[in-house]
Amino acid sequence: MRNAIITASYAPDFERCAILCETIDRLVTGFECHYLLVDMPDKELFAQLEGPKRKILTEAELLPWWMRRIPSMLSPGGRRIWLSPLTVPLHGWHVQQIKRIAAALRLDVDGLLYCDSDTAFVRPFDVQEIWNDDSIRLYRENEGALAAKDAHLHWAAHAARAFGLGDPAGLNHNYVSSIVTWKRQTVVDMCAHMEREHGRSWVSILGATRSFSECMIYGAYVDGVLDGAGHFHDPVTLCSMKWFQPAPSRNEVRAMLDDLEERQVAVGVQSFLPMPAEDFRAAIGGERRAA
């Protein structure tokens, strides 16, 4: 199967994204290209990470013409905000999710491995392992949305509305992880299904609220519409992640490495946690990318 890796990032996460790229170059095989999805103001910064198997895709190549980022001088606190006549005002995190879906529509591959830019591979990994014949791996924590933060239930309800599924009670699984795997054709069919259901762009359907998750959307489509066809469920995340405060020390990250399950190949520390990038690199035994 033909596979691509996709990472959405932005300038404040550049150093962490560079570490991810270093570890992909060193440890990951079985893919054609790693695509970095960034905003136009960040393109020049991230261009230094490009190479034979890594390319930049910007918002201009991924977002509809009617969705525009307002100048930072007009934005409260300088935050990046996108306005459109068809969505509520969206912040960077929401737009990153839309870009992750839009990138799948653009690429000519079979499988997609999405990696958050605050993760890093620490074991060799062949992306072909996400396949079992024609079925692709789908991370799913059964009933996980019930035990997670309240946002997960809002995301599940939004996903149910997007596909006209009615009662979202059957979508209470958690599909959110810092590394996820999708089938490209399923993304194409998913967007077409939303547009048939509502008679408008899938971007406007997702962006009707700021309470959505692209991982929950994809999982709801696979399980709620396709009844799991073309996928096999995996309850083990590929990446062990430190999501919440306090920020870990180097030794605590090293302990995460020691505690990895057999099939886990990466670790991550949420980028909002105040752990310097060099501490993270040192903890995972990484080497700085050559200039």
PDB file of C-alpha atoms in Angstrom, residues 61-269:
ATOM      1  CA  GLU A  61      -3.572  24.847  -0.946  1.00  0.00           C
ATOM      2  CA  LEU A  62      -5.989  23.262   1.516  1.00  0.00           C
ATOM      3  CA  LEU A  63      -8.723  25.642   2.671  1.00  0.00           C
ATOM      4  CA  PRO A  64     -11.712  26.844   0.624  1.00  0.00           C
ATOM      5  CA  TRP A  65     -11.453  30.314  -0.846  1.00  0.00           C
ATOM      6  CA  TRP A  66     -14.218  31.610   1.395  1.00  0.00           C
ATOM      7  CA  MET A  67     -12.286  30.908   4.612  1.00  0.00           C
ATOM      8  CA  ARG A  68      -9.773  33.646   5.400  1.00  0.00           C
ATOM      9  CA  ARG A  69      -7.338  34.271   8.234  1.00  0.00           C
ATOM     10  CA  ILE A  70      -7.684  37.788   9.605  1.00  0.00           C
ATOM     11  CA  PRO A  71      -4.518  39.896  10.053  1.00  0.00           C
ATOM     12  CA  SER A  72      -2.929  39.335  13.459  1.00  0.00           C
ATOM     13  CA  MET A  73      -3.046  43.081  14.167  1.00  0.00           C
ATOM     14  CA  LEU A  74      -6.851  42.857  14.106  1.00  0.00           C
ATOM     15  CA  SER A  75      -7.051  39.704  16.216  1.00  0.00           C
ATOM     16  CA  PRO A  76      -7.446  39.772  20.023  1.00  0.00           C
ATOM     17  CA  GLY A  77      -4.065  38.958  21.510  1.00  0.00           C
ATOM     18  CA  GLY A  78      -2.663  38.341  18.043  1.00  0.00           C
ATOM     19  CA  ARG A  79      -4.337  34.919  17.860  1.00  0.00           C
ATOM     20  CA  ARG A  80      -4.846  33.403  14.455  1.00  0.00           C
ATOM     21  CA  ILE A  81      -8.546  33.452  13.677  1.00  0.00           C
ATOM     22  CA  TRP A  82     -10.289  32.384  10.479  1.00  0.00           C
ATOM     23  CA  LEU A  83     -13.555  33.974   9.414  1.00  0.00           C
ATOM     24  CA  SER A  84     -16.019  32.836   6.798  1.00  0.00           C
ATOM     25  CA  PRO A  85     -19.699  33.335   5.944  1.00  0.00           C
ATOM     26  CA  LEU A  86     -20.307  29.589   6.404  1.00  0.00           C
ATOM     27  CA  THR A  87     -18.683  28.835   9.771  1.00  0.00           C
ATOM     28  CA  VAL A  88     -18.299  30.308  13.212  1.00  0.00           C
ATOM     29  CA  PRO A  89     -14.958  32.084  13.799  1.00  0.00           C
ATOM     30  CA  LEU A  90     -12.346  29.343  14.068  1.00  0.00           C
ATOM     31  CA  HIS A  91      -9.016  29.315  15.873  1.00  0.00           C
ATOM     32  CA  GLY A  92      -5.802  27.668  14.767  1.00  0.00           C
ATOM     33  CA  TRP A  93      -6.460  24.308  16.424  1.00  0.00           C
ATOM     34  CA  HIS A  94      -9.826  23.967  14.684  1.00  0.00           C
ATOM     35  CA  VAL A  95      -8.373  24.926  11.314  1.00  0.00           C
ATOM     36  CA  GLN A  96      -5.537  22.429  11.742  1.00  0.00           C
ATOM     37  CA  GLN A  97      -8.168  19.702  12.011  1.00  0.00           C
ATOM     38  CA  ILE A  98      -9.872  20.862   8.825  1.00  0.00           C
ATOM     39  CA  LYS A  99      -6.519  20.965   7.046  1.00  0.00           C
ATOM     40  CA  ARG A 100      -5.762  17.390   8.118  1.00  0.00           C
ATOM     41  CA  ILE A 101      -8.927  16.215   6.386  1.00  0.00           C
ATOM     42  CA  ALA A 102      -8.372  18.461   3.362  1.00  0.00           C
ATOM     43  CA  ALA A 103      -4.851  17.089   2.899  1.00  0.00           C
ATOM     44  CA  ALA A 104      -6.257  13.576   2.590  1.00  0.00           C
ATOM     45  CA  LEU A 105      -8.537  14.719  -0.231  1.00  0.00           C
ATOM     46  CA  ARG A 106      -5.546  16.161  -2.056  1.00  0.00           C
ATOM     47  CA  LEU A 107      -3.090  13.255  -1.819  1.00  0.00           C
ATOM     48  CA  ASP A 108      -2.930  10.192  -4.069  1.00  0.00           C
ATOM     49  CA  VAL A 109      -2.137   7.499  -1.490  1.00  0.00           C
ATOM     50  CA  ASP A 110      -3.916   4.636   0.271  1.00  0.00           C
ATOM     51  CA  GLY A 111      -3.016   5.088   3.930  1.00  0.00           C
ATOM     52  CA  LEU A 112      -2.476   8.125   6.138  1.00  0.00           C
ATOM     53  CA  LEU A 113      -0.452   8.274   9.342  1.00  0.00           C
ATOM     54  CA  TYR A 114      -1.201  11.487  11.234  1.00  0.00           C
ATOM     55  CA  CYS A 115       1.421  12.532  13.791  1.00  0.00           C
ATOM     56  CA  ASP A 116       1.054  15.513  16.108  1.00  0.00           C
ATOM     57  CA  SER A 117       4.109  17.740  16.005  1.00  0.00           C
ATOM     58  CA  ASP A 118       4.780  17.300  19.734  1.00  0.00           C
ATOM     59  CA  THR A 119       5.463  13.572  19.343  1.00  0.00           C
ATOM     60  CA  ALA A 120       8.626  11.655  18.448  1.00  0.00           C
ATOM     61  CA  PHE A 121       9.363   8.122  17.322  1.00  0.00           C
ATOM     62  CA  VAL A 122      11.601   6.143  19.638  1.00  0.00           C
ATOM     63  CA  ARG A 123      11.414   2.719  17.990  1.00  0.00           C
ATOM     64  CA  PRO A 124      11.711   1.578  14.371  1.00  0.00           C
ATOM     65  CA  PHE A 125       8.329   1.608  12.650  1.00  0.00           C
ATOM     66  CA  ASP A 126       7.229   0.439   9.213  1.00  0.00           C
ATOM     67  CA  VAL A 127       4.067   2.320   8.218  1.00  0.00           C
ATOM     68  CA  GLN A 128       2.981  -0.736   6.241  1.00  0.00           C
ATOM     69  CA  GLU A 129       2.159  -2.280   9.627  1.00  0.00           C
ATOM     70  CA  ILE A 130      -1.010  -0.177   9.804  1.00  0.00           C
ATOM     71  CA  TRP A 131      -2.522  -2.512   7.190  1.00  0.00           C
ATOM     72  CA  ASN A 132      -4.018  -5.981   7.504  1.00  0.00           C
ATOM     73  CA  ASP A 133      -4.682  -6.929   3.885  1.00  0.00           C
ATOM     74  CA  ASP A 134      -7.102  -4.199   2.704  1.00  0.00           C
ATOM     75  CA  SER A 135      -8.146  -3.132   6.204  1.00  0.00           C
ATOM     76  CA  ILE A 136      -6.437  -0.306   8.045  1.00  0.00           C
ATOM     77  CA  ARG A 137      -5.859   0.100  11.752  1.00  0.00           C
ATOM     78  CA  LEU A 138      -8.266   2.366  13.661  1.00  0.00           C
ATOM     79  CA  TYR A 139      -7.454   3.317  17.234  1.00  0.00           C
ATOM     80  CA  ARG A 140     -10.547   2.943  19.428  1.00  0.00           C
ATOM     81  CA  GLU A 141     -10.850   3.012  23.198  1.00  0.00           C
ATOM     82  CA  ASN A 142     -14.198   1.343  23.843  1.00  0.00           C
ATOM     83  CA  GLU A 143     -16.571   3.650  25.749  1.00  0.00           C
ATOM     84  CA  GLY A 144     -13.573   5.934  26.210  1.00  0.00           C
ATOM     85  CA  ALA A 145     -15.529   9.130  25.601  1.00  0.00           C
ATOM     86  CA  LEU A 146     -17.538   8.449  28.758  1.00  0.00           C
ATOM     87  CA  ALA A 147     -14.416   8.445  30.912  1.00  0.00           C
ATOM     88  CA  ALA A 148     -12.688  11.349  29.143  1.00  0.00           C
ATOM     89  CA  LYS A 149     -13.295  15.064  29.469  1.00  0.00           C
ATOM     90  CA  ASP A 150     -16.797  16.387  28.754  1.00  0.00           C
ATOM     91  CA  ALA A 151     -15.590  17.677  25.393  1.00  0.00           C
ATOM     92  CA  HIS A 152     -15.491  14.126  24.030  1.00  0.00           C
ATOM     93  CA  LEU A 153     -19.258  13.751  24.434  1.00  0.00           C
ATOM     94  CA  HIS A 154     -19.817  17.079  22.667  1.00  0.00           C
ATOM     95  CA  TRP A 155     -17.529  15.899  19.867  1.00  0.00           C
ATOM     96  CA  ALA A 156     -19.463  12.625  19.617  1.00  0.00           C
ATOM     97  CA  ALA A 157     -22.782  14.484  19.438  1.00  0.00           C
ATOM     98  CA  HIS A 158     -21.452  16.755  16.692  1.00  0.00           C
ATOM     99  CA  ALA A 159     -20.222  13.725  14.748  1.00  0.00           C
ATOM    100  CA  ALA A 160     -23.654  12.108  15.016  1.00  0.00           C
ATOM    101  CA  ARG A 161     -25.286  15.251  13.621  1.00  0.00           C
ATOM    102  CA  ALA A 162     -22.750  15.452  10.807  1.00  0.00           C
ATOM    103  CA  PHE A 163     -23.769  12.015   9.538  1.00  0.00           C
ATOM    104  CA  GLY A 164     -27.463  12.143  10.435  1.00  0.00           C
ATOM    105  CA  LEU A 165     -27.083   9.328  12.958  1.00  0.00           C
ATOM    106  CA  GLY A 166     -29.525  10.646  15.543  1.00  0.00           C
ATOM    107  CA  ASP A 167     -28.744   9.335  19.035  1.00  0.00           C
ATOM    108  CA  PRO A 168     -24.983   9.645  19.638  1.00  0.00           C
ATOM    109  CA  ALA A 169     -25.053   7.081  22.467  1.00  0.00           C
ATOM    110  CA  GLY A 170     -23.503   4.461  20.196  1.00  0.00           C
ATOM    111  CA  LEU A 171     -20.552   6.747  19.457  1.00  0.00           C
ATOM    112  CA  ASN A 172     -19.174   6.945  22.977  1.00  0.00           C
ATOM    113  CA  HIS A 173     -15.838   5.423  22.026  1.00  0.00           C
ATOM    114  CA  ASN A 174     -12.672   7.493  22.063  1.00  0.00           C
ATOM    115  CA  TYR A 175     -10.815   7.752  18.759  1.00  0.00           C
ATOM    116  CA  VAL A 176      -8.521  10.619  19.754  1.00  0.00           C
ATOM    117  CA  SER A 177      -4.799   9.964  19.824  1.00  0.00           C
ATOM    118  CA  SER A 178      -1.646  11.897  18.996  1.00  0.00           C
ATOM    119  CA  ILE A 179      -0.872   9.397  16.220  1.00  0.00           C
ATOM    120  CA  VAL A 180      -3.817   8.058  14.215  1.00  0.00           C
ATOM    121  CA  THR A 181      -4.221   6.089  11.001  1.00  0.00           C
ATOM    122  CA  TRP A 182      -6.883   6.655   8.360  1.00  0.00           C
ATOM    123  CA  LYS A 183      -7.744   5.252   4.972  1.00  0.00           C
ATOM    124  CA  ARG A 184      -7.642   7.977   2.335  1.00  0.00           C
ATOM    125  CA  GLN A 185     -10.648   6.684   0.367  1.00  0.00           C
ATOM    126  CA  THR A 186     -12.674   6.572   3.573  1.00  0.00           C
ATOM    127  CA  VAL A 187     -11.949  10.270   4.128  1.00  0.00           C
ATOM    128  CA  VAL A 188     -13.155  11.032   0.595  1.00  0.00           C
ATOM    129  CA  ASP A 189     -16.355   9.042   1.157  1.00  0.00           C
ATOM    130  CA  MET A 190     -16.839  10.595   4.607  1.00  0.00           C
ATOM    131  CA  CYS A 191     -16.783  14.142   3.247  1.00  0.00           C
ATOM    132  CA  ALA A 192     -19.125  13.205   0.399  1.00  0.00           C
ATOM    133  CA  HIS A 193     -21.539  11.620   2.890  1.00  0.00           C
ATOM    134  CA  MET A 194     -21.675  14.793   4.993  1.00  0.00           C
ATOM    135  CA  GLU A 195     -22.314  16.914   1.922  1.00  0.00           C
ATOM    136  CA  ARG A 196     -25.143  14.651   0.720  1.00  0.00           C
ATOM    137  CA  GLU A 197     -26.679  14.674   4.185  1.00  0.00           C
ATOM    138  CA  HIS A 198     -26.642  18.468   4.584  1.00  0.00           C
ATOM    139  CA  GLY A 199     -26.400  19.855   1.063  1.00  0.00           C
ATOM    140  CA  ARG A 200     -23.377  22.032   1.730  1.00  0.00           C
ATOM    141  CA  SER A 201     -19.588  21.904   2.082  1.00  0.00           C
ATOM    142  CA  TRP A 202     -18.178  19.483   4.647  1.00  0.00           C
ATOM    143  CA  VAL A 203     -15.999  22.344   5.934  1.00  0.00           C
ATOM    144  CA  SER A 204     -19.095  24.355   6.823  1.00  0.00           C
ATOM    145  CA  ILE A 205     -20.588  21.325   8.588  1.00  0.00           C
ATOM    146  CA  LEU A 206     -17.552  20.842  10.808  1.00  0.00           C
ATOM    147  CA  GLY A 207     -17.105  24.573  11.325  1.00  0.00           C
ATOM    148  CA  ALA A 208     -20.688  25.174  12.436  1.00  0.00           C
ATOM    149  CA  THR A 209     -19.282  24.881  15.969  1.00  0.00           C
ATOM    150  CA  ARG A 210     -15.878  25.046  17.629  1.00  0.00           C
ATOM    151  CA  SER A 211     -16.663  21.847  19.531  1.00  0.00           C
ATOM    152  CA  PHE A 212     -15.526  19.165  17.111  1.00  0.00           C
ATOM    153  CA  SER A 213     -12.754  16.624  16.716  1.00  0.00           C
ATOM    154  CA  GLU A 214     -11.608  15.267  13.382  1.00  0.00           C
ATOM    155  CA  CYS A 215     -10.635  11.991  15.063  1.00  0.00           C
ATOM    156  CA  MET A 216     -14.140  11.576  16.481  1.00  0.00           C
ATOM    157  CA  ILE A 217     -15.643  12.514  13.108  1.00  0.00           C
ATOM    158  CA  TYR A 218     -13.635   9.828  11.309  1.00  0.00           C
ATOM    159  CA  GLY A 219     -14.299   7.203  13.962  1.00  0.00           C
ATOM    160  CA  ALA A 220     -18.028   7.954  13.961  1.00  0.00           C
ATOM    161  CA  TYR A 221     -18.156   7.574  10.197  1.00  0.00           C
ATOM    162  CA  VAL A 222     -16.298   4.259  10.231  1.00  0.00           C
ATOM    163  CA  ASP A 223     -18.312   2.717  13.059  1.00  0.00           C
ATOM    164  CA  GLY A 224     -21.619   4.575  12.766  1.00  0.00           C
ATOM    165  CA  VAL A 225     -22.002   4.578   8.980  1.00  0.00           C
ATOM    166  CA  LEU A 226     -19.698   1.846   7.658  1.00  0.00           C
ATOM    167  CA  ASP A 227     -20.118  -0.497  10.641  1.00  0.00           C
ATOM    168  CA  GLY A 228     -16.343  -0.836  10.744  1.00  0.00           C
ATOM    169  CA  ALA A 229     -15.909  -1.971   7.135  1.00  0.00           C
ATOM    170  CA  GLY A 230     -12.348  -1.676   5.853  1.00  0.00           C
ATOM    171  CA  HIS A 231     -10.899  -1.184   9.331  1.00  0.00           C
ATOM    172  CA  PHE A 232      -9.761  -3.197  12.331  1.00  0.00           C
ATOM    173  CA  HIS A 233      -9.907  -1.739  15.829  1.00  0.00           C
ATOM    174  CA  ASP A 234      -6.826  -1.399  17.987  1.00  0.00           C
ATOM    175  CA  PRO A 235      -7.176  -0.332  21.652  1.00  0.00           C
ATOM    176  CA  VAL A 236      -3.450   0.422  21.953  1.00  0.00           C
ATOM    177  CA  THR A 237      -2.223   3.890  21.040  1.00  0.00           C
ATOM    178  CA  LEU A 238       0.940   3.983  18.956  1.00  0.00           C
ATOM    179  CA  CYS A 239       2.167   6.898  21.078  1.00  0.00           C
ATOM    180  CA  SER A 240       2.415   7.231  24.852  1.00  0.00           C
ATOM    181  CA  MET A 241       1.422  10.825  25.572  1.00  0.00           C
ATOM    182  CA  LYS A 242       1.762  13.213  28.501  1.00  0.00           C
ATOM    183  CA  TRP A 243      -1.284  15.434  28.034  1.00  0.00           C
ATOM    184  CA  PHE A 244      -1.696  17.417  31.237  1.00  0.00           C
ATOM    185  CA  GLN A 245       0.192  19.432  33.848  1.00  0.00           C
ATOM    186  CA  PRO A 246       2.685  19.260  35.392  1.00  0.00           C
ATOM    187  CA  ALA A 247       5.327  19.178  32.683  1.00  0.00           C
ATOM    188  CA  PRO A 248       7.524  16.089  32.970  1.00  0.00           C
ATOM    189  CA  SER A 249      11.221  16.097  33.749  1.00  0.00           C
ATOM    190  CA  ARG A 250      13.773  14.410  31.508  1.00  0.00           C
ATOM    191  CA  ASN A 251      13.777  11.408  33.826  1.00  0.00           C
ATOM    192  CA  GLU A 252       9.994  11.178  33.704  1.00  0.00           C
ATOM    193  CA  VAL A 253      10.089  11.101  29.902  1.00  0.00           C
ATOM    194  CA  ARG A 254      12.758   8.396  30.091  1.00  0.00           C
ATOM    195  CA  ALA A 255      10.405   6.468  32.375  1.00  0.00           C
ATOM    196  CA  MET A 256       7.735   6.756  29.672  1.00  0.00           C
ATOM    197  CA  LEU A 257      10.170   5.048  27.297  1.00  0.00           C
ATOM    198  CA  ASP A 258      10.745   2.242  29.779  1.00  0.00           C
ATOM    199  CA  ASP A 259       6.995   1.751  30.212  1.00  0.00           C
ATOM    200  CA  LEU A 260       6.069   1.576  26.520  1.00  0.00           C
ATOM    201  CA  GLU A 261       3.891  -1.345  25.528  1.00  0.00           C
ATOM    202  CA  GLU A 262       5.185  -3.746  22.909  1.00  0.00           C
ATOM    203  CA  ARG A 263       3.343  -2.108  19.990  1.00  0.00           C
ATOM    204  CA  GLN A 264       3.947   1.494  21.035  1.00  0.00           C
ATOM    205  CA  VAL A 265       6.590   3.231  18.934  1.00  0.00           C
ATOM    206  CA  ALA A 266       6.476   6.896  19.969  1.00  0.00           C
ATOM    207  CA  VAL A 267       6.193   9.257  22.923  1.00  0.00           C
ATOM    208  CA  GLY A 268       4.942  12.799  23.205  1.00  0.00           C
ATOM    209  CA  VAL A 269       4.606  15.713  25.599  1.00  0.00           C
TER     210      VAL A 269
END
